[in-house]
Amino acid sequence: MTESIIIDCDPGVDDAAALLLAFPSTELEILGITAVAGNIPLEKTEANARFVCELAGRSDIRVLQGCGRPLLYPQRAGVTVHGEDGLGDIGLQRSSSPPAERAAIDFIINQVRAAPGEVTIAVLGPMTNIAVALAIDPGIAPLIKRIVFMGGAAFCKGNVTERAEFNFYFDPHAAQAVVASGIPMVMFGLDVTHKAIITPERTERLKRLGRIGAVAADMLTSYGAGDPCLHDPCVIAYLIEPEIFSGVEGFVEVDVQSDLAMGQSIVSVSQRELAGRTPNCLVMTDVDHDRLFALLEERYARFLAQAA
Ligand code: RIB
Ligand code: CA
């Protein structure tokens, strides 16, 4: 049974690694890719999403551009670990192709309405596009199968401030709107992604996997110098092989009030913390990282077979 997914992302090196994992995985039917501002401005994230599709020979996949800034929080420079071009500044030669259609929000709404209960949204960046789609058409919330996202830090420190992880920090109001939507969710916060470490040994193994493996290895080596965690691919890996991961049911909220803790994910797990509330999210806390990287290698190797 294939899973129909929309991948909402801000490529971003780890987003790119996640896309390359999704492309050859026949468990997934990629309905489209929607780009959002985050790591770098929208004009670069949408161009990078199109580039990664071209690189992998998947220009058949629709790329749409969405929101160019957070809902309310001031627009801030993205993170530099992704490099100026957002893909590790490794000298990638790009073709000049027209920008993607500015229709991500309508695309999300239309795809969900066309297949009620069947579309999963994999969110790899700030949640702005999803929050706007829910604001424009609140009726889609019960029609979305589930949202599997990279964001937040349930029981560990943040990576932008002491309290907040980047995707939630960049657009805390969107994150709160989505986690409060009632849509079934699976959260890949820093608690679990910090256990998926990009090591030189692992990138060396990717280099043996032809052009895609080599490009991925170079991007991840560049990115790894600043952030050695393989964040976004965890979301895609879960959709392919969920048993690699484990977690706890909890109630997730996002702090949108305080300056000091803006974007902090507050996760209630115990009966006392829940205080009668029903958990709204499966919060991932552990990963078999050897199996995760073995999956990445096995799927990247499929590009070799395609090229042969
Ligand atoms: O905190 C990590 C997240 O922020 C990842 O999605 C990375 O791509 C950046 O967007
Ligand atoms: Ca991302």
PDB file of C-alpha atoms and ligand atoms in Angstrom:
ATOM      1  CA  MET A   1       0.000   0.000   0.000  1.00  0.00           C
ATOM      2  CA  THR A   2       1.755   3.211  -1.108  1.00  0.00           C
ATOM      3  CA  GLU A   3       1.409   6.341   0.991  1.00  0.00           C
ATOM      4  CA  SER A   4       0.412   9.518  -0.846  1.00  0.00           C
ATOM      5  CA  ILE A   5       2.517  12.376   0.424  1.00  0.00           C
ATOM      6  CA  ILE A   6       3.145  16.073  -0.063  1.00  0.00           C
ATOM      7  CA  ILE A   7       6.646  17.116   1.030  1.00  0.00           C
ATOM      8  CA  ASP A   8       6.712  20.671   2.418  1.00  0.00           C
ATOM      9  CA  CYS A   9      10.305  21.823   2.821  1.00  0.00           C
ATOM     10  CA  ASP A  10      12.954  24.574   2.907  1.00  0.00           C
ATOM     11  CA  PRO A  11      15.954  22.994   1.113  1.00  0.00           C
ATOM     12  CA  GLY A  12      18.363  23.136   2.878  1.00  0.00           C
ATOM     13  CA  VAL A  13      20.888  20.310   2.783  1.00  0.00           C
ATOM     14  CA  ASP A  14      19.064  17.916   5.073  1.00  0.00           C
ATOM     15  CA  ASP A  15      15.809  18.629   3.209  1.00  0.00           C
ATOM     16  CA  ALA A  16      17.641  17.704  -0.005  1.00  0.00           C
ATOM     17  CA  ALA A  17      18.908  14.478   1.583  1.00  0.00           C
ATOM     18  CA  ALA A  18      15.315  13.717   2.587  1.00  0.00           C
ATOM     19  CA  LEU A  19      14.009  14.338  -0.942  1.00  0.00           C
ATOM     20  CA  LEU A  20      16.684  12.026  -2.384  1.00  0.00           C
ATOM     21  CA  LEU A  21      15.567   9.360   0.082  1.00  0.00           C
ATOM     22  CA  ALA A  22      11.914   9.765  -0.910  1.00  0.00           C
ATOM     23  CA  PHE A  23      12.404   9.733  -4.693  1.00  0.00           C
ATOM     24  CA  PRO A  24      13.428   6.051  -5.191  1.00  0.00           C
ATOM     25  CA  SER A  25      11.170   4.760  -2.397  1.00  0.00           C
ATOM     26  CA  THR A  26       8.241   3.010  -4.010  1.00  0.00           C
ATOM     27  CA  GLU A  27       6.397   2.928  -0.680  1.00  0.00           C
ATOM     28  CA  LEU A  28       5.687   6.612  -1.320  1.00  0.00           C
ATOM     29  CA  GLU A  29       3.637   8.352  -3.981  1.00  0.00           C
ATOM     30  CA  ILE A  30       4.945  11.925  -4.048  1.00  0.00           C
ATOM     31  CA  LEU A  31       2.017  14.127  -5.060  1.00  0.00           C
ATOM     32  CA  GLY A  32       4.218  17.229  -5.059  1.00  0.00           C
ATOM     33  CA  ILE A  33       6.793  19.321  -3.246  1.00  0.00           C
ATOM     34  CA  THR A  34       5.875  22.670  -1.692  1.00  0.00           C
ATOM     35  CA  ALA A  35       8.645  25.110  -0.807  1.00  0.00           C
ATOM     36  CA  VAL A  36       8.626  27.565   2.085  1.00  0.00           C
ATOM     37  CA  ALA A  37      10.972  30.259   3.422  1.00  0.00           C
ATOM     38  CA  GLY A  38      13.162  28.986   6.228  1.00  0.00           C
ATOM     39  CA  ASN A  39      16.813  28.012   6.061  1.00  0.00           C
ATOM     40  CA  ILE A  40      17.207  30.523   3.248  1.00  0.00           C
ATOM     41  CA  PRO A  41      14.722  32.784   1.425  1.00  0.00           C
ATOM     42  CA  LEU A  42      11.878  31.266  -0.590  1.00  0.00           C
ATOM     43  CA  GLU A  43      13.386  32.086  -3.970  1.00  0.00           C
ATOM     44  CA  LYS A  44      16.308  29.818  -3.060  1.00  0.00           C
ATOM     45  CA  THR A  45      14.343  27.057  -1.348  1.00  0.00           C
ATOM     46  CA  GLU A  46      12.022  26.683  -4.348  1.00  0.00           C
ATOM     47  CA  ALA A  47      14.959  26.762  -6.774  1.00  0.00           C
ATOM     48  CA  ASN A  48      16.774  24.147  -4.679  1.00  0.00           C
ATOM     49  CA  ALA A  49      13.715  21.900  -4.593  1.00  0.00           C
ATOM     50  CA  ARG A  50      13.531  22.041  -8.400  1.00  0.00           C
ATOM     51  CA  PHE A  51      17.290  21.473  -8.653  1.00  0.00           C
ATOM     52  CA  VAL A  52      17.198  18.340  -6.482  1.00  0.00           C
ATOM     53  CA  CYS A  53      14.355  16.966  -8.630  1.00  0.00           C
ATOM     54  CA  GLU A  54      16.398  17.612 -11.791  1.00  0.00           C
ATOM     55  CA  LEU A  55      19.531  16.117 -10.193  1.00  0.00           C
ATOM     56  CA  ALA A  56      17.631  12.914  -9.432  1.00  0.00           C
ATOM     57  CA  GLY A  57      15.926  12.761 -12.813  1.00  0.00           C
ATOM     58  CA  ARG A  58      12.572  13.536 -11.214  1.00  0.00           C
ATOM     59  CA  SER A  59      11.540  16.705 -12.983  1.00  0.00           C
ATOM     60  CA  ASP A  60       8.178  14.974 -13.316  1.00  0.00           C
ATOM     61  CA  ILE A  61       7.447  15.891  -9.697  1.00  0.00           C
ATOM     62  CA  ARG A  62       5.536  19.138  -9.301  1.00  0.00           C
ATOM     63  CA  VAL A  63       7.249  21.841  -7.243  1.00  0.00           C
ATOM     64  CA  LEU A  64       5.155  24.765  -5.990  1.00  0.00           C
ATOM     65  CA  GLN A  65       6.235  27.767  -3.995  1.00  0.00           C
ATOM     66  CA  GLY A  66       4.368  28.909  -0.897  1.00  0.00           C
ATOM     67  CA  CYS A  67       4.978  31.441   1.849  1.00  0.00           C
ATOM     68  CA  GLY A  68       7.949  33.777   1.719  1.00  0.00           C
ATOM     69  CA  ARG A  69       7.896  34.812   5.383  1.00  0.00           C
ATOM     70  CA  PRO A  70       6.580  33.678   8.756  1.00  0.00           C
ATOM     71  CA  LEU A  71       2.970  34.475   9.736  1.00  0.00           C
ATOM     72  CA  LEU A  72       3.785  37.129  12.352  1.00  0.00           C
ATOM     73  CA  TYR A  73       7.297  36.755  13.757  1.00  0.00           C
ATOM     74  CA  PRO A  74       9.790  39.072  12.040  1.00  0.00           C
ATOM     75  CA  GLN A  75      11.649  37.590   9.097  1.00  0.00           C
ATOM     76  CA  ARG A  76      15.159  36.677  10.215  1.00  0.00           C
ATOM     77  CA  ALA A  77      18.156  35.424   8.329  1.00  0.00           C
ATOM     78  CA  GLY A  78      18.094  31.660   7.971  1.00  0.00           C
ATOM     79  CA  VAL A  79      20.782  29.387   9.310  1.00  0.00           C
ATOM     80  CA  THR A  80      24.186  29.501   7.635  1.00  0.00           C
ATOM     81  CA  VAL A  81      24.991  25.805   8.072  1.00  0.00           C
ATOM     82  CA  HIS A  82      23.355  25.226   4.686  1.00  0.00           C
ATOM     83  CA  GLY A  83      25.703  27.625   2.893  1.00  0.00           C
ATOM     84  CA  GLU A  84      24.888  30.679   0.777  1.00  0.00           C
ATOM     85  CA  ASP A  85      23.159  28.590  -1.917  1.00  0.00           C
ATOM     86  CA  GLY A  86      21.369  26.458   0.664  1.00  0.00           C
ATOM     87  CA  LEU A  87      22.931  23.219  -0.613  1.00  0.00           C
ATOM     88  CA  GLY A  88      26.309  23.405   1.060  1.00  0.00           C
ATOM     89  CA  ASP A  89      28.081  25.716  -1.461  1.00  0.00           C
ATOM     90  CA  ILE A  90      29.703  22.710  -3.153  1.00  0.00           C
ATOM     91  CA  GLY A  91      29.697  24.267  -6.616  1.00  0.00           C
ATOM     92  CA  LEU A  92      26.612  22.593  -8.063  1.00  0.00           C
ATOM     93  CA  GLN A  93      26.013  23.531 -11.719  1.00  0.00           C
ATOM     94  CA  ARG A  94      22.415  24.613 -12.185  1.00  0.00           C
ATOM     95  CA  SER A  95      20.272  24.899 -15.269  1.00  0.00           C
ATOM     96  CA  SER A  96      18.225  28.065 -15.627  1.00  0.00           C
ATOM     97  CA  SER A  97      14.637  26.978 -15.360  1.00  0.00           C
ATOM     98  CA  PRO A  98      11.623  29.174 -14.592  1.00  0.00           C
ATOM     99  CA  PRO A  99      10.543  29.618 -10.968  1.00  0.00           C
ATOM    100  CA  ALA A 100       7.916  27.248  -9.620  1.00  0.00           C
ATOM    101  CA  GLU A 101       4.258  28.236  -9.727  1.00  0.00           C
ATOM    102  CA  ARG A 102       3.264  30.299  -6.666  1.00  0.00           C
ATOM    103  CA  ALA A 103       0.416  27.916  -5.833  1.00  0.00           C
ATOM    104  CA  ALA A 104       1.535  25.765  -2.910  1.00  0.00           C
ATOM    105  CA  ILE A 105      -1.419  26.584  -0.675  1.00  0.00           C
ATOM    106  CA  ASP A 106      -4.054  25.830  -3.321  1.00  0.00           C
ATOM    107  CA  PHE A 107      -2.126  22.684  -4.239  1.00  0.00           C
ATOM    108  CA  ILE A 108      -2.228  21.399  -0.652  1.00  0.00           C
ATOM    109  CA  ILE A 109      -5.937  22.179  -0.312  1.00  0.00           C
ATOM    110  CA  ASN A 110      -6.871  20.668  -3.684  1.00  0.00           C
ATOM    111  CA  GLN A 111      -4.818  17.496  -3.181  1.00  0.00           C
ATOM    112  CA  VAL A 112      -6.316  16.894   0.258  1.00  0.00           C
ATOM    113  CA  ARG A 113      -9.869  17.532  -0.940  1.00  0.00           C
ATOM    114  CA  ALA A 114      -9.326  15.250  -3.949  1.00  0.00           C
ATOM    115  CA  ALA A 115      -8.373  12.344  -1.672  1.00  0.00           C
ATOM    116  CA  PRO A 116      -9.986  12.785   1.750  1.00  0.00           C
ATOM    117  CA  GLY A 117      -8.199  10.848   4.496  1.00  0.00           C
ATOM    118  CA  GLU A 118      -5.453   9.627   2.156  1.00  0.00           C
ATOM    119  CA  VAL A 119      -2.834  12.391   2.013  1.00  0.00           C
ATOM    120  CA  THR A 120       0.044  12.588   4.481  1.00  0.00           C
ATOM    121  CA  ILE A 121       1.968  15.844   4.695  1.00  0.00           C
ATOM    122  CA  ALA A 122       5.679  15.523   5.483  1.00  0.00           C
ATOM    123  CA  VAL A 123       6.800  18.901   6.868  1.00  0.00           C
ATOM    124  CA  LEU A 124      10.550  19.493   6.837  1.00  0.00           C
ATOM    125  CA  GLY A 125      10.698  23.240   7.469  1.00  0.00           C
ATOM    126  CA  PRO A 126       8.736  26.021   9.158  1.00  0.00           C
ATOM    127  CA  MET A 127       5.005  25.224   9.146  1.00  0.00           C
ATOM    128  CA  THR A 128       3.858  28.450   7.466  1.00  0.00           C
ATOM    129  CA  ASN A 129       2.396  26.828   4.318  1.00  0.00           C
ATOM    130  CA  ILE A 130       0.366  24.331   6.337  1.00  0.00           C
ATOM    131  CA  ALA A 131      -0.945  26.967   8.744  1.00  0.00           C
ATOM    132  CA  VAL A 132      -2.032  29.203   5.850  1.00  0.00           C
ATOM    133  CA  ALA A 133      -3.754  26.292   4.068  1.00  0.00           C
ATOM    134  CA  LEU A 134      -5.644  25.518   7.297  1.00  0.00           C
ATOM    135  CA  ALA A 135      -6.601  29.197   7.671  1.00  0.00           C
ATOM    136  CA  ILE A 136      -7.844  29.495   4.094  1.00  0.00           C
ATOM    137  CA  ASP A 137      -9.756  26.182   4.224  1.00  0.00           C
ATOM    138  CA  PRO A 138     -10.288  24.975   7.817  1.00  0.00           C
ATOM    139  CA  GLY A 139     -12.400  22.135   6.443  1.00  0.00           C
ATOM    140  CA  ILE A 140      -9.297  20.261   5.270  1.00  0.00           C
ATOM    141  CA  ALA A 141      -8.091  19.550   8.818  1.00  0.00           C
ATOM    142  CA  PRO A 142     -10.210  16.385   9.288  1.00  0.00           C
ATOM    143  CA  LEU A 143      -9.390  15.310   5.734  1.00  0.00           C
ATOM    144  CA  ILE A 144      -5.584  15.166   6.189  1.00  0.00           C
ATOM    145  CA  LYS A 145      -4.466  11.622   7.024  1.00  0.00           C
ATOM    146  CA  ARG A 146      -1.584  12.773   9.205  1.00  0.00           C
ATOM    147  CA  ILE A 147       1.233  15.293   9.465  1.00  0.00           C
ATOM    148  CA  VAL A 148       4.736  13.908  10.066  1.00  0.00           C
ATOM    149  CA  PHE A 149       7.108  16.743  10.815  1.00  0.00           C
ATOM    150  CA  MET A 150      10.634  17.692  11.788  1.00  0.00           C
ATOM    151  CA  GLY A 151      10.433  20.392  14.412  1.00  0.00           C
ATOM    152  CA  GLY A 152      10.595  21.197  18.099  1.00  0.00           C
ATOM    153  CA  ALA A 153      12.613  19.822  20.987  1.00  0.00           C
ATOM    154  CA  ALA A 154      10.450  17.974  23.497  1.00  0.00           C
ATOM    155  CA  PHE A 155      12.893  17.054  26.254  1.00  0.00           C
ATOM    156  CA  CYS A 156      16.188  18.587  25.138  1.00  0.00           C
ATOM    157  CA  LYS A 157      17.631  22.009  24.391  1.00  0.00           C
ATOM    158  CA  GLY A 158      16.886  23.917  21.222  1.00  0.00           C
ATOM    159  CA  ASN A 159      19.355  24.606  18.413  1.00  0.00           C
ATOM    160  CA  VAL A 160      18.557  28.275  17.802  1.00  0.00           C
ATOM    161  CA  THR A 161      17.939  29.389  21.384  1.00  0.00           C
ATOM    162  CA  GLU A 162      18.274  27.373  24.563  1.00  0.00           C
ATOM    163  CA  ARG A 163      14.588  26.536  24.249  1.00  0.00           C
ATOM    164  CA  ALA A 164      13.643  26.559  20.554  1.00  0.00           C
ATOM    165  CA  GLU A 165      14.428  24.436  17.510  1.00  0.00           C
ATOM    166  CA  PHE A 166      14.828  26.289  14.196  1.00  0.00           C
ATOM    167  CA  ASN A 167      11.599  25.300  12.363  1.00  0.00           C
ATOM    168  CA  PHE A 168       9.463  26.195  15.379  1.00  0.00           C
ATOM    169  CA  TYR A 169      11.510  29.305  16.142  1.00  0.00           C
ATOM    170  CA  PHE A 170      11.281  30.640  12.587  1.00  0.00           C
ATOM    171  CA  ASP A 171       7.471  30.541  12.625  1.00  0.00           C
ATOM    172  CA  PRO A 172       6.147  29.749  16.127  1.00  0.00           C
ATOM    173  CA  HIS A 173       2.614  30.930  15.343  1.00  0.00           C
ATOM    174  CA  ALA A 174       2.334  28.577  12.369  1.00  0.00           C
ATOM    175  CA  ALA A 175       3.679  25.717  14.472  1.00  0.00           C
ATOM    176  CA  GLN A 176       1.103  26.374  17.175  1.00  0.00           C
ATOM    177  CA  ALA A 177      -1.717  26.595  14.618  1.00  0.00           C
ATOM    178  CA  VAL A 178      -0.759  23.213  13.183  1.00  0.00           C
ATOM    179  CA  VAL A 179      -0.193  21.330  16.452  1.00  0.00           C
ATOM    180  CA  ALA A 180      -3.568  22.667  17.666  1.00  0.00           C
ATOM    181  CA  SER A 181      -5.391  21.578  14.476  1.00  0.00           C
ATOM    182  CA  GLY A 182      -6.465  18.135  15.693  1.00  0.00           C
ATOM    183  CA  ILE A 183      -4.732  16.446  12.754  1.00  0.00           C
ATOM    184  CA  PRO A 184      -2.935  13.203  13.759  1.00  0.00           C
ATOM    185  CA  MET A 185       0.764  14.081  14.090  1.00  0.00           C
ATOM    186  CA  VAL A 186       4.162  12.457  14.439  1.00  0.00           C
ATOM    187  CA  MET A 187       6.921  14.748  15.720  1.00  0.00           C
ATOM    188  CA  PHE A 188      10.614  14.359  14.910  1.00  0.00           C
ATOM    189  CA  GLY A 189      12.195  16.894  17.239  1.00  0.00           C
ATOM    190  CA  LEU A 190      15.823  17.318  18.185  1.00  0.00           C
ATOM    191  CA  ASP A 191      15.333  14.602  20.824  1.00  0.00           C
ATOM    192  CA  VAL A 192      15.566  11.987  18.077  1.00  0.00           C
ATOM    193  CA  THR A 193      17.319  13.806  15.220  1.00  0.00           C
ATOM    194  CA  HIS A 194      20.280  14.581  17.464  1.00  0.00           C
ATOM    195  CA  LYS A 195      20.853  10.799  17.559  1.00  0.00           C
ATOM    196  CA  ALA A 196      21.216  10.591  13.752  1.00  0.00           C
ATOM    197  CA  ILE A 197      24.775  11.837  13.398  1.00  0.00           C
ATOM    198  CA  ILE A 198      26.444  12.344  10.017  1.00  0.00           C
ATOM    199  CA  THR A 199      29.920  10.848  10.490  1.00  0.00           C
ATOM    200  CA  PRO A 200      32.822  10.897   7.981  1.00  0.00           C
ATOM    201  CA  GLU A 201      32.585   7.116   7.801  1.00  0.00           C
ATOM    202  CA  ARG A 202      28.939   7.371   6.773  1.00  0.00           C
ATOM    203  CA  THR A 203      29.533  10.078   4.166  1.00  0.00           C
ATOM    204  CA  GLU A 204      32.454   8.073   2.750  1.00  0.00           C
ATOM    205  CA  ARG A 205      30.067   5.153   2.208  1.00  0.00           C
ATOM    206  CA  LEU A 206      27.639   7.418   0.347  1.00  0.00           C
ATOM    207  CA  LYS A 207      30.452   8.505  -2.006  1.00  0.00           C
ATOM    208  CA  ARG A 208      30.551   4.974  -3.457  1.00  0.00           C
ATOM    209  CA  LEU A 209      26.974   5.315  -4.664  1.00  0.00           C
ATOM    210  CA  GLY A 210      27.488   7.150  -7.944  1.00  0.00           C
ATOM    211  CA  ARG A 211      26.702  10.792  -8.663  1.00  0.00           C
ATOM    212  CA  ILE A 212      23.716  11.113  -6.326  1.00  0.00           C
ATOM    213  CA  GLY A 213      25.619   9.537  -3.437  1.00  0.00           C
ATOM    214  CA  ALA A 214      28.648  11.704  -4.119  1.00  0.00           C
ATOM    215  CA  VAL A 215      26.628  14.921  -4.261  1.00  0.00           C
ATOM    216  CA  ALA A 216      24.737  13.966  -1.105  1.00  0.00           C
ATOM    217  CA  ALA A 217      28.010  13.146   0.647  1.00  0.00           C
ATOM    218  CA  ASP A 218      29.569  16.471  -0.359  1.00  0.00           C
ATOM    219  CA  MET A 219      26.478  18.433   0.741  1.00  0.00           C
ATOM    220  CA  LEU A 220      26.269  16.568   4.051  1.00  0.00           C
ATOM    221  CA  THR A 221      30.006  16.991   4.720  1.00  0.00           C
ATOM    222  CA  SER A 222      29.715  20.738   4.193  1.00  0.00           C
ATOM    223  CA  TYR A 223      26.541  20.959   6.305  1.00  0.00           C
ATOM    224  CA  GLY A 224      27.881  18.566   8.927  1.00  0.00           C
ATOM    225  CA  ALA A 225      30.655  20.993   9.802  1.00  0.00           C
ATOM    226  CA  GLY A 226      27.998  23.204  11.353  1.00  0.00           C
ATOM    227  CA  ASP A 227      25.233  20.754  12.210  1.00  0.00           C
ATOM    228  CA  PRO A 228      26.090  17.031  12.249  1.00  0.00           C
ATOM    229  CA  CYS A 229      22.489  15.889  12.623  1.00  0.00           C
ATOM    230  CA  LEU A 230      20.440  14.294   9.883  1.00  0.00           C
ATOM    231  CA  HIS A 231      17.174  15.989  10.814  1.00  0.00           C
ATOM    232  CA  ASP A 232      14.752  15.916   7.863  1.00  0.00           C
ATOM    233  CA  PRO A 233      15.515  12.442   6.451  1.00  0.00           C
ATOM    234  CA  CYS A 234      14.152  10.997   9.717  1.00  0.00           C
ATOM    235  CA  VAL A 235      10.648  12.035   8.607  1.00  0.00           C
ATOM    236  CA  ILE A 236      10.912  10.246   5.256  1.00  0.00           C
ATOM    237  CA  ALA A 237      12.637   7.217   6.795  1.00  0.00           C
ATOM    238  CA  TYR A 238       9.715   6.896   9.222  1.00  0.00           C
ATOM    239  CA  LEU A 239       7.234   6.813   6.341  1.00  0.00           C
ATOM    240  CA  ILE A 240       9.262   3.994   4.767  1.00  0.00           C
ATOM    241  CA  GLU A 241      10.347   1.987   7.828  1.00  0.00           C
ATOM    242  CA  PRO A 242       8.546   3.248  10.986  1.00  0.00           C
ATOM    243  CA  GLU A 243      10.011   0.565  13.205  1.00  0.00           C
ATOM    244  CA  ILE A 244      13.414   2.248  13.051  1.00  0.00           C
ATOM    245  CA  PHE A 245      12.002   4.797  15.499  1.00  0.00           C
ATOM    246  CA  SER A 246      10.239   4.823  18.854  1.00  0.00           C
ATOM    247  CA  GLY A 247       8.587   7.477  20.965  1.00  0.00           C
ATOM    248  CA  VAL A 248       5.848   8.489  23.362  1.00  0.00           C
ATOM    249  CA  GLU A 249       2.345   9.913  23.034  1.00  0.00           C
ATOM    250  CA  GLY A 250       2.142  13.484  24.293  1.00  0.00           C
ATOM    251  CA  PHE A 251       0.312  16.790  24.090  1.00  0.00           C
ATOM    252  CA  VAL A 252       2.377  19.321  22.157  1.00  0.00           C
ATOM    253  CA  GLU A 253       2.026  23.087  22.406  1.00  0.00           C
ATOM    254  CA  VAL A 254       4.254  25.900  21.165  1.00  0.00           C
ATOM    255  CA  ASP A 255       5.182  28.975  23.187  1.00  0.00           C
ATOM    256  CA  VAL A 256       4.151  32.072  21.214  1.00  0.00           C
ATOM    257  CA  GLN A 257       4.059  34.420  24.196  1.00  0.00           C
ATOM    258  CA  SER A 258       7.435  34.802  25.836  1.00  0.00           C
ATOM    259  CA  ASP A 259      10.450  36.456  24.262  1.00  0.00           C
ATOM    260  CA  LEU A 260      12.919  34.201  26.023  1.00  0.00           C
ATOM    261  CA  ALA A 261      11.192  30.948  25.076  1.00  0.00           C
ATOM    262  CA  MET A 262       9.466  31.934  21.807  1.00  0.00           C
ATOM    263  CA  GLY A 263       9.011  28.805  19.668  1.00  0.00           C
ATOM    264  CA  GLN A 264       9.677  26.370  22.508  1.00  0.00           C
ATOM    265  CA  SER A 265       7.765  23.109  22.131  1.00  0.00           C
ATOM    266  CA  ILE A 266       6.074  22.206  25.406  1.00  0.00           C
ATOM    267  CA  VAL A 267       5.297  18.496  25.539  1.00  0.00           C
ATOM    268  CA  SER A 268       3.072  16.985  28.238  1.00  0.00           C
ATOM    269  CA  VAL A 269       3.371  13.234  28.708  1.00  0.00           C
ATOM    270  CA  SER A 270       2.484  12.197  32.274  1.00  0.00           C
ATOM    271  CA  GLN A 271      -1.117  12.091  33.518  1.00  0.00           C
ATOM    272  CA  ARG A 272      -0.349  15.046  35.755  1.00  0.00           C
ATOM    273  CA  GLU A 273       1.060  17.086  32.866  1.00  0.00           C
ATOM    274  CA  LEU A 274      -1.763  16.061  30.526  1.00  0.00           C
ATOM    275  CA  ALA A 275      -4.337  17.142  33.147  1.00  0.00           C
ATOM    276  CA  GLY A 276      -7.152  15.387  31.341  1.00  0.00           C
ATOM    277  CA  ARG A 277      -6.062  16.390  27.808  1.00  0.00           C
ATOM    278  CA  THR A 278      -5.810  13.735  25.116  1.00  0.00           C
ATOM    279  CA  PRO A 279      -2.336  13.397  23.530  1.00  0.00           C
ATOM    280  CA  ASN A 280      -2.230  15.062  20.082  1.00  0.00           C
ATOM    281  CA  CYS A 281       1.106  13.749  18.848  1.00  0.00           C
ATOM    282  CA  LEU A 282       3.435  10.756  18.763  1.00  0.00           C
ATOM    283  CA  VAL A 283       6.710  12.322  19.902  1.00  0.00           C
ATOM    284  CA  MET A 284       9.718  10.401  18.612  1.00  0.00           C
ATOM    285  CA  THR A 285      12.627  10.031  21.022  1.00  0.00           C
ATOM    286  CA  ASP A 286      14.795   7.189  19.727  1.00  0.00           C
ATOM    287  CA  VAL A 287      16.200   5.876  16.455  1.00  0.00           C
ATOM    288  CA  ASP A 288      18.226   2.840  15.385  1.00  0.00           C
ATOM    289  CA  HIS A 289      20.719   5.101  13.600  1.00  0.00           C
ATOM    290  CA  ASP A 290      22.587   2.227  11.960  1.00  0.00           C
ATOM    291  CA  ARG A 291      19.346   1.097  10.316  1.00  0.00           C
ATOM    292  CA  LEU A 292      18.557   4.688   9.345  1.00  0.00           C
ATOM    293  CA  PHE A 293      21.850   5.108   7.507  1.00  0.00           C
ATOM    294  CA  ALA A 294      21.582   1.628   6.006  1.00  0.00           C
ATOM    295  CA  LEU A 295      18.208   2.677   4.570  1.00  0.00           C
ATOM    296  CA  LEU A 296      19.696   5.888   3.204  1.00  0.00           C
ATOM    297  CA  GLU A 297      22.504   3.925   1.529  1.00  0.00           C
ATOM    298  CA  GLU A 298      20.183   1.284   0.129  1.00  0.00           C
ATOM    299  CA  ARG A 299      17.832   3.871  -1.353  1.00  0.00           C
ATOM    300  CA  TYR A 300      20.587   6.121  -2.752  1.00  0.00           C
ATOM    301  CA  ALA A 301      22.098   3.007  -4.344  1.00  0.00           C
ATOM    302  CA  ARG A 302      18.872   2.641  -6.319  1.00  0.00           C
ATOM    303  CA  PHE A 303      19.906   5.688  -8.383  1.00  0.00           C
ATOM    304  CA  LEU A 304      22.963   3.687  -9.461  1.00  0.00           C
ATOM    305  CA  ALA A 305      20.752   0.861 -10.671  1.00  0.00           C
ATOM    306  CA  GLN A 306      18.553   3.358 -12.546  1.00  0.00           C
ATOM    307  CA  ALA A 307      21.627   4.874 -14.252  1.00  0.00           C
ATOM    308  CA  ALA A 308      22.987   1.465 -15.299  1.00  0.00           C
TER     309      ALA A 308
HETATM  310  O1  RIB B   1      16.328  22.318  13.258  1.00  0.00           O
HETATM  311  C1  RIB B   1      16.544  21.578  12.087  1.00  0.00           C
HETATM  312  C2  RIB B   1      15.597  21.984  11.014  1.00  0.00           C
HETATM  313  O2  RIB B   1      15.829  23.336  10.661  1.00  0.00           O
HETATM  314  C3  RIB B   1      15.777  21.180   9.714  1.00  0.00           C
HETATM  315  O3  RIB B   1      14.546  21.072   9.062  1.00  0.00           O
HETATM  316  C4  RIB B   1      16.708  22.035   8.917  1.00  0.00           C
HETATM  317  O4  RIB B   1      16.539  21.871   7.501  1.00  0.00           O
HETATM  318  C5  RIB B   1      16.260  23.411   9.309  1.00  0.00           C
HETATM  319  O5  RIB B   1      15.145  23.743   8.486  1.00  0.00           O
HETATM  320 CA    CA B   2      14.336  21.756   6.712  1.00  0.00          CA
END
